[in-house]
Coordinates of C-alpha atoms in Angstrom, one line a residue:
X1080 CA 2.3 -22.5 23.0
X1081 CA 4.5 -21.0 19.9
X1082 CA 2.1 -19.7 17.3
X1083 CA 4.2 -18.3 15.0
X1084 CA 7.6 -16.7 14.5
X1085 CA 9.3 -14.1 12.7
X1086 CA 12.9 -14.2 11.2
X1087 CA 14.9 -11.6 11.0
X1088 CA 16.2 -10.3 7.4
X1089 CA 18.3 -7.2 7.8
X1090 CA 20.0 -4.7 10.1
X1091 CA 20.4 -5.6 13.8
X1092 CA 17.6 -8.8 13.7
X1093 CA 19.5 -10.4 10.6
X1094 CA 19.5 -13.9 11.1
X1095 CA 17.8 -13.7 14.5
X1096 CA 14.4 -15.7 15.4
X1097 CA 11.2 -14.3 17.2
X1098 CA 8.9 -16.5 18.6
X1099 CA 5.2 -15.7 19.0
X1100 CA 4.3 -17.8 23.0
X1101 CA 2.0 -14.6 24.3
X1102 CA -1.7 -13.4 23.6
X1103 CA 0.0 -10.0 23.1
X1104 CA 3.8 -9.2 21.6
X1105 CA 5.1 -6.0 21.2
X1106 CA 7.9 -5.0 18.9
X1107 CA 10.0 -1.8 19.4
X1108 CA 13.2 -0.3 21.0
X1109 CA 11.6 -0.1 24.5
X1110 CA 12.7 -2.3 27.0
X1111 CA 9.6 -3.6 27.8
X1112 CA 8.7 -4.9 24.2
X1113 CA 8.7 -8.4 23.6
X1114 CA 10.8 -8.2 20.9
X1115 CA 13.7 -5.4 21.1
X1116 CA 14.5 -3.9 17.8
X1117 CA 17.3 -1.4 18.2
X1118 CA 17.1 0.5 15.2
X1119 CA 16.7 4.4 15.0
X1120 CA 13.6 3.6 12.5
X1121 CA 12.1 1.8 14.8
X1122 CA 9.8 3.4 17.2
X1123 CA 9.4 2.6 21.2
X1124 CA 6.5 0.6 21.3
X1125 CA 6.4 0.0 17.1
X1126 CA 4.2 -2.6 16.5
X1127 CA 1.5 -5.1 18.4
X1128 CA 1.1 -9.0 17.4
X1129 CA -2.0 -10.2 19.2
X1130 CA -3.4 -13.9 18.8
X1131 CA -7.4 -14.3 18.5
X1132 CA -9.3 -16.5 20.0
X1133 CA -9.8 -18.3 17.0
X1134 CA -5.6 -18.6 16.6
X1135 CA -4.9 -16.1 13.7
X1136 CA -2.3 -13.2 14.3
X1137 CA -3.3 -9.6 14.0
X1138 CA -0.3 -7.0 13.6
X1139 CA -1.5 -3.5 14.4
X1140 CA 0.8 -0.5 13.9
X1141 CA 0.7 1.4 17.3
X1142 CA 0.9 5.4 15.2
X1143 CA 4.3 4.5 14.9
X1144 CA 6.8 7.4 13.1
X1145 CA 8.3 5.4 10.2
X1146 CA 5.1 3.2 9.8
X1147 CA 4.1 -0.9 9.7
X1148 CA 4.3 -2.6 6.1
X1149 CA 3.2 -6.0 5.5
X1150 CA 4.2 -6.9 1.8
X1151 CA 5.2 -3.5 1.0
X1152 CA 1.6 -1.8 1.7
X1153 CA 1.7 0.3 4.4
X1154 CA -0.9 -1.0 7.3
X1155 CA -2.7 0.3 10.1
X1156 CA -3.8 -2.9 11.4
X1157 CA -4.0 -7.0 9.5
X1158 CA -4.0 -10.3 10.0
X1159 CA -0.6 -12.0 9.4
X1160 CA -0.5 -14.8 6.4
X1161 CA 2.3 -17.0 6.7
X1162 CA 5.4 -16.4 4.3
X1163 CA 4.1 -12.5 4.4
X1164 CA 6.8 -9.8 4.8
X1165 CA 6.6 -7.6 8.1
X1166 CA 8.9 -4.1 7.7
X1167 CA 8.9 -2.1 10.5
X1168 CA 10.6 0.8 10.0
X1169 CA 13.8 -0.1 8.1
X1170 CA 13.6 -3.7 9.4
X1171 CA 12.2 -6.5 7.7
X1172 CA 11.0 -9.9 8.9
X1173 CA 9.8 -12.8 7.0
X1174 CA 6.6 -14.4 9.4
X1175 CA 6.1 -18.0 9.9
X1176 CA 2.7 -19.1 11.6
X1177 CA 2.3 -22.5 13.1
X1178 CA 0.1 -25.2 11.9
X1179 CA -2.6 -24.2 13.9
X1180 CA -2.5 -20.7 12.6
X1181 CA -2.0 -21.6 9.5
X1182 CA -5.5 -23.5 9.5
X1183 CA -7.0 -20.6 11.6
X1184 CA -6.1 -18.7 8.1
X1185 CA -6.9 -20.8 5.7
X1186 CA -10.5 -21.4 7.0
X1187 CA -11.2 -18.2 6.9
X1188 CA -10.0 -17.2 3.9
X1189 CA -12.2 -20.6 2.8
X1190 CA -15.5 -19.1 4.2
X1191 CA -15.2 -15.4 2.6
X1192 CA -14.7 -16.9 -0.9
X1193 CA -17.8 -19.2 -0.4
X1194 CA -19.7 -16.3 0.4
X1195 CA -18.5 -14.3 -2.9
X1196 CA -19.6 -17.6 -4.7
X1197 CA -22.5 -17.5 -3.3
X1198 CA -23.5 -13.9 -3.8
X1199 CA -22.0 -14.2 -7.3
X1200 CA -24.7 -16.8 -8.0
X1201 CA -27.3 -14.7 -6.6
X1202 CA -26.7 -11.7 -8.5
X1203 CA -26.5 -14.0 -11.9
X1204 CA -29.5 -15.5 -10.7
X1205 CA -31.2 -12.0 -10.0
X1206 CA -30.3 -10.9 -13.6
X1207 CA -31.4 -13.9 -15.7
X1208 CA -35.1 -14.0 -13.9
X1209 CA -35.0 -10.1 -14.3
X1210 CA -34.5 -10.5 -18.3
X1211 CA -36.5 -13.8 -18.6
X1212 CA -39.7 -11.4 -16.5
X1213 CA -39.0 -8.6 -18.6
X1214 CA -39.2 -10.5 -21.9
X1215 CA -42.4 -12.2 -20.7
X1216 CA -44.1 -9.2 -20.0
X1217 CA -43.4 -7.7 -23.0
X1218 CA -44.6 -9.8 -25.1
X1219 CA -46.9 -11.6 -23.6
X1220 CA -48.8 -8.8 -21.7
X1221 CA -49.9 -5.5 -23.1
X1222 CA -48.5 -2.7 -21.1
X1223 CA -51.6 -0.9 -18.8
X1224 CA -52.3 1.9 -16.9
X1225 CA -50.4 0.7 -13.8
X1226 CA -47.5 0.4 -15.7
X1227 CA -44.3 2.6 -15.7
X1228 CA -45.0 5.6 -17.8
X1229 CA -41.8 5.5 -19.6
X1230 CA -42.0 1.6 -20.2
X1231 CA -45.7 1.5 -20.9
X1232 CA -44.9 5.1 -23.2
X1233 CA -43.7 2.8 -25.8
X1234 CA -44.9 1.0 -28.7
X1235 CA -44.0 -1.2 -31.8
X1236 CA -40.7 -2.1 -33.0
X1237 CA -39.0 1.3 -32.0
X1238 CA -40.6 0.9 -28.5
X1239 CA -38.7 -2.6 -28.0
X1240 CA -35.4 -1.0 -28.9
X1241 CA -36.0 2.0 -26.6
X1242 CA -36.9 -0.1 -23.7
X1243 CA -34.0 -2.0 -24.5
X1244 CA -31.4 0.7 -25.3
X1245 CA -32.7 1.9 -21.4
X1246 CA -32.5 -1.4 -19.4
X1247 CA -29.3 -1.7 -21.3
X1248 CA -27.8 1.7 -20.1
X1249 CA -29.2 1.1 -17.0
X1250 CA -27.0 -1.9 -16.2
X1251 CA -24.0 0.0 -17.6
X1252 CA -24.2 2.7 -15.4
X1253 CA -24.9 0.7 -12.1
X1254 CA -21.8 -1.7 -13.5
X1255 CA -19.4 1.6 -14.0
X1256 CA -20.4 3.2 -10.6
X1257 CA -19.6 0.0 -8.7
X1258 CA -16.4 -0.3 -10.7
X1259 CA -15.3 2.9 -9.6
X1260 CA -16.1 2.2 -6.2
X1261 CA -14.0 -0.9 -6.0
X1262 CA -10.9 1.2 -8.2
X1263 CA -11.5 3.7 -4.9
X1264 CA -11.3 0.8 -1.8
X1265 CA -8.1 -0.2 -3.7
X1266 CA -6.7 3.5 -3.6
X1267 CA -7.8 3.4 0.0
X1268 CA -6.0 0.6 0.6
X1269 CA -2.5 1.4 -1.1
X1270 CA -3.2 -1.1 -3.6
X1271 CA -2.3 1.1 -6.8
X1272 CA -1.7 -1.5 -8.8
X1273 CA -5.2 -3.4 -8.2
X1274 CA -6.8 0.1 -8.7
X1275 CA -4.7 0.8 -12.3
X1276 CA -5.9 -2.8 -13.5
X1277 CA -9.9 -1.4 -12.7
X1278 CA -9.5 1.5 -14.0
X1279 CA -7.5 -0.2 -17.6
X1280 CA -10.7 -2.4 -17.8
X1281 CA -13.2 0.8 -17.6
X1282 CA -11.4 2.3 -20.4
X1283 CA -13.0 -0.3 -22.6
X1284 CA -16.3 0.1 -21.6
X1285 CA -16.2 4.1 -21.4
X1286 CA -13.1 5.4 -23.5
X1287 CA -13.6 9.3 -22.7
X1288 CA -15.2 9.1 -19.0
X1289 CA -13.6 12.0 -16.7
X1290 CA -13.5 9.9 -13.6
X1291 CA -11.9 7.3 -15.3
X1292 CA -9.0 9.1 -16.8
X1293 CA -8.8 11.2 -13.3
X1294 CA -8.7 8.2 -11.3
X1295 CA -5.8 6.4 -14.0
X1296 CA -3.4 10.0 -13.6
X1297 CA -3.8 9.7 -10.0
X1298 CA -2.8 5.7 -9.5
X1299 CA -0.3 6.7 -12.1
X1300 CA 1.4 9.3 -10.0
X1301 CA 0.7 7.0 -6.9
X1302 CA 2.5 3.9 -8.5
X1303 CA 5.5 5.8 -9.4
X1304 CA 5.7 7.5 -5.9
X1305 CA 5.2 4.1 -4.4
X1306 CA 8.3 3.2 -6.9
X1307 CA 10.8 6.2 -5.9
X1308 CA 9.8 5.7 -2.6
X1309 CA 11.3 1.9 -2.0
X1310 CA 13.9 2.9 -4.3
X1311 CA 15.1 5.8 -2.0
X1312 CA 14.8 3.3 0.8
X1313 CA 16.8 0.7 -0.9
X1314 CA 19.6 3.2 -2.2
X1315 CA 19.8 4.9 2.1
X1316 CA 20.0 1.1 3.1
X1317 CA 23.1 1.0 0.2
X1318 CA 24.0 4.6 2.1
X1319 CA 23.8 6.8 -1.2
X1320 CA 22.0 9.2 0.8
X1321 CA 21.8 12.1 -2.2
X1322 CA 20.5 9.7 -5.0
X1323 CA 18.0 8.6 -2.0
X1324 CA 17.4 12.8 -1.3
X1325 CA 16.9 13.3 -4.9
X1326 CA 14.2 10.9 -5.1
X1327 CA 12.6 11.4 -1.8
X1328 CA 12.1 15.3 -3.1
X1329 CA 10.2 14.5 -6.1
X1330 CA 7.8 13.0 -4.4
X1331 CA 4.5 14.6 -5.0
X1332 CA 2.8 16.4 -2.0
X1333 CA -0.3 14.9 -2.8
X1334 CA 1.1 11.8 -3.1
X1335 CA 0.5 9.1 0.1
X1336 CA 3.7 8.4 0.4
X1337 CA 4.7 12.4 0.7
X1338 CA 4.2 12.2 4.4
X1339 CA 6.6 9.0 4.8
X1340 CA 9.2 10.7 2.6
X1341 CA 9.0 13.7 4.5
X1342 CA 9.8 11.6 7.4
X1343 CA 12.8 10.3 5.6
X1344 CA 14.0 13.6 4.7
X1345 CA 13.9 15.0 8.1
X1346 CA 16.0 11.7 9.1
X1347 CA 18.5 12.2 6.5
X1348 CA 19.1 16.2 7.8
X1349 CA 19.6 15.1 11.2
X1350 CA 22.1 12.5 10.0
X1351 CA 24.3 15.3 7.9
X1352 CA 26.4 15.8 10.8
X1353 CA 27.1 12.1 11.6
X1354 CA 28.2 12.1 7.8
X1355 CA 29.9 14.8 7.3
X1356 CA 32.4 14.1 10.7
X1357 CA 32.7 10.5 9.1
X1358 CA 34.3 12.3 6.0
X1359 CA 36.5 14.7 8.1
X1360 CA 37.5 11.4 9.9
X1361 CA 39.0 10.3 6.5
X1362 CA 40.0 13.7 5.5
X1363 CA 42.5 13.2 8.7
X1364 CA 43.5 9.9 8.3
X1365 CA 44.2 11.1 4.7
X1366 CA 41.8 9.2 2.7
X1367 CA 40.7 12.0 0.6
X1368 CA 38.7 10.5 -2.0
X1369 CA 36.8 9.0 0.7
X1370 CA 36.4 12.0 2.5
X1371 CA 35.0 13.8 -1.0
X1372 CA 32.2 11.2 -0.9
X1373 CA 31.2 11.8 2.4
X1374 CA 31.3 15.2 2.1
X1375 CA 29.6 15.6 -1.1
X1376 CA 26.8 13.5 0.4
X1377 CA 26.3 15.5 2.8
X1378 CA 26.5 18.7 0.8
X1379 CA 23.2 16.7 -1.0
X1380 CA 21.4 16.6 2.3
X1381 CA 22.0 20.5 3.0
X1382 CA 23.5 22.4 0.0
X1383 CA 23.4 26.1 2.4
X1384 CA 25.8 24.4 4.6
X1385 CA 28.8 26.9 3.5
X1386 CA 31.4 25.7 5.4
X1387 CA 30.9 22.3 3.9
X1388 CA 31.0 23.7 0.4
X1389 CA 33.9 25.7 1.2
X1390 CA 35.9 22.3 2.3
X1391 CA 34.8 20.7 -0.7
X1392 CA 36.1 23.2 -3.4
X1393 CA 39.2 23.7 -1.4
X1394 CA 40.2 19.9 -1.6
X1395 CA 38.9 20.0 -5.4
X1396 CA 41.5 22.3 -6.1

């Protein structure tokens, strides 16, 4: 039984299809992978596809090198959707699920949103009895000995507004906590721009907060890491490998995409050489203008390689 399929975008699988008939389908450069990806950013055993019981495809990223994305956020392990994006390494793959999957999916996705419903009822619920109880028993019964101190502390007019003003604060604090918790899970996750949309709303509520202007730098650098990053990948897929270096390098280390763009800069030294005998390859064929490029670029990828520099400024002269 098919239950699913992905199709090839780019590279080597471009236009090539991948059907899903196992429990278990491995994709990598292995020989024993279900699907063979010859790529060099592509690891032996890459990825895993398994099929649940229940029909819906999991994709789990088997500590690969260059890493498993689905829809550009990097993954450890996920259940497919159909029309998502796969990327593993350099190679992309747009997924297709069968019918039966696709209802696997859907009811589940169904269920958890009933059960937000749900709770989301319960907690308005919770907090309409809580003010209707607290209103009663203000005015309606006299505080007594068995009551809070700092509720039953509090008399008159001013006594009303303090035990407002508290149950008021009260509310706000639990409701900034839990906001930052969620901006958090959504850092956790890779989704920056989830986190940044939290973190806007917050600003509202508490202008001058510390966690909330700490948490806004930090999505900020994250999103424009996130940015470089595809960029540089884009521009080494277009081969403009020093335009690709220069962004790769600005990375910040405490960035999460430093480690990836490490891994991309280490790629990019070992592939100097290939370059630079590419450009001596025109240089002898007499292309020279070619050969500059090639040199140049890979000049950009190791600027203490004198010998290189030296070949360069001769055929500038």
């Amino acid at each position: 039984m098919v239950h699913g399929r992905l199709l090839g975008q780019n590279l080597s699988v471009g236009g090539k299809v991948f059907e899903f008939d196992r429990p278990v389908n491995l994709i990598g450069h292995g020989k024993d992978c279900t699907i063979v990806v010859l790529d060099p950013s592509v690891s032996r055993m890459h990825t895993k596809i398994t099929v649940d019981e229940d029909g819906r495809l999991r994709v789990e990223d088997l500590r690969s090198s260059n890493g498993s994305f689905l829809n550009d956020q990097r993954i450890e392990s996920a259940y497919l959707k159909h029309g998502d994006r796969l990327r593993v390494g350099n190679v992309d793959f747009a997924v297709e699920l069968s019918e039966e999957a696709r209802r696997s999916v859907d009811a589940d996705i169904g269920n958890a949103e009933g059960a937000r419903g749900l709770m989301a009822w319960i907690v308005l619920a919770s907090l309409v009895l809580g003010c209707l109880g607290i209103g009663t028993w203000y005015f309606f019964l006299r505080p007594d000995p068995m009551a809070p101190a700092w509720f039953a502390s509090f008399d008159g007019d001013d006594g009303l507004s303090k035990r407002v003003e508290l149950v008021v604060n009260s509310v706000k604090t639990t409701y900034i906590d839990d906001k930052l918790e969620e901006a958090e899970a959504f850092v956790k996750s890779q989704e920056f721009s989830k986190a940044a949309s939290v973190y806007e709303g917050l600003t509202a509520v508490v202008p001058q907060n510390a966690d909330v202007e700490e948490g806004i730098k930090a999505v900020t650098i994250e999103l424009k890491a996130k940015k470089d990053y595809g960029d540089g990948i884009a521009l080494l897929k277009k081969e403009n490998y020093a335009k690709a270096l220069k962004l790769f390098r600005g990375i910040p280390a405490k960035s999460a995409f430093f480690g990836r763009a490490e891994n991309e800069l280490k790629d990019l030294s070992s592939m100097k050489d290939e370059i630079k005998r590419v450009g001596m390859g025109y240089c002898k064929s007499g292309k020279n203008v070619e050969c500059l490029n090639f040199l140049k670029q890979a000049q950009a990828i190791d600027p203490d390689d004198k010998e290189l520099a030296d070949q360069i400024e001769k055929m500038q002269k």
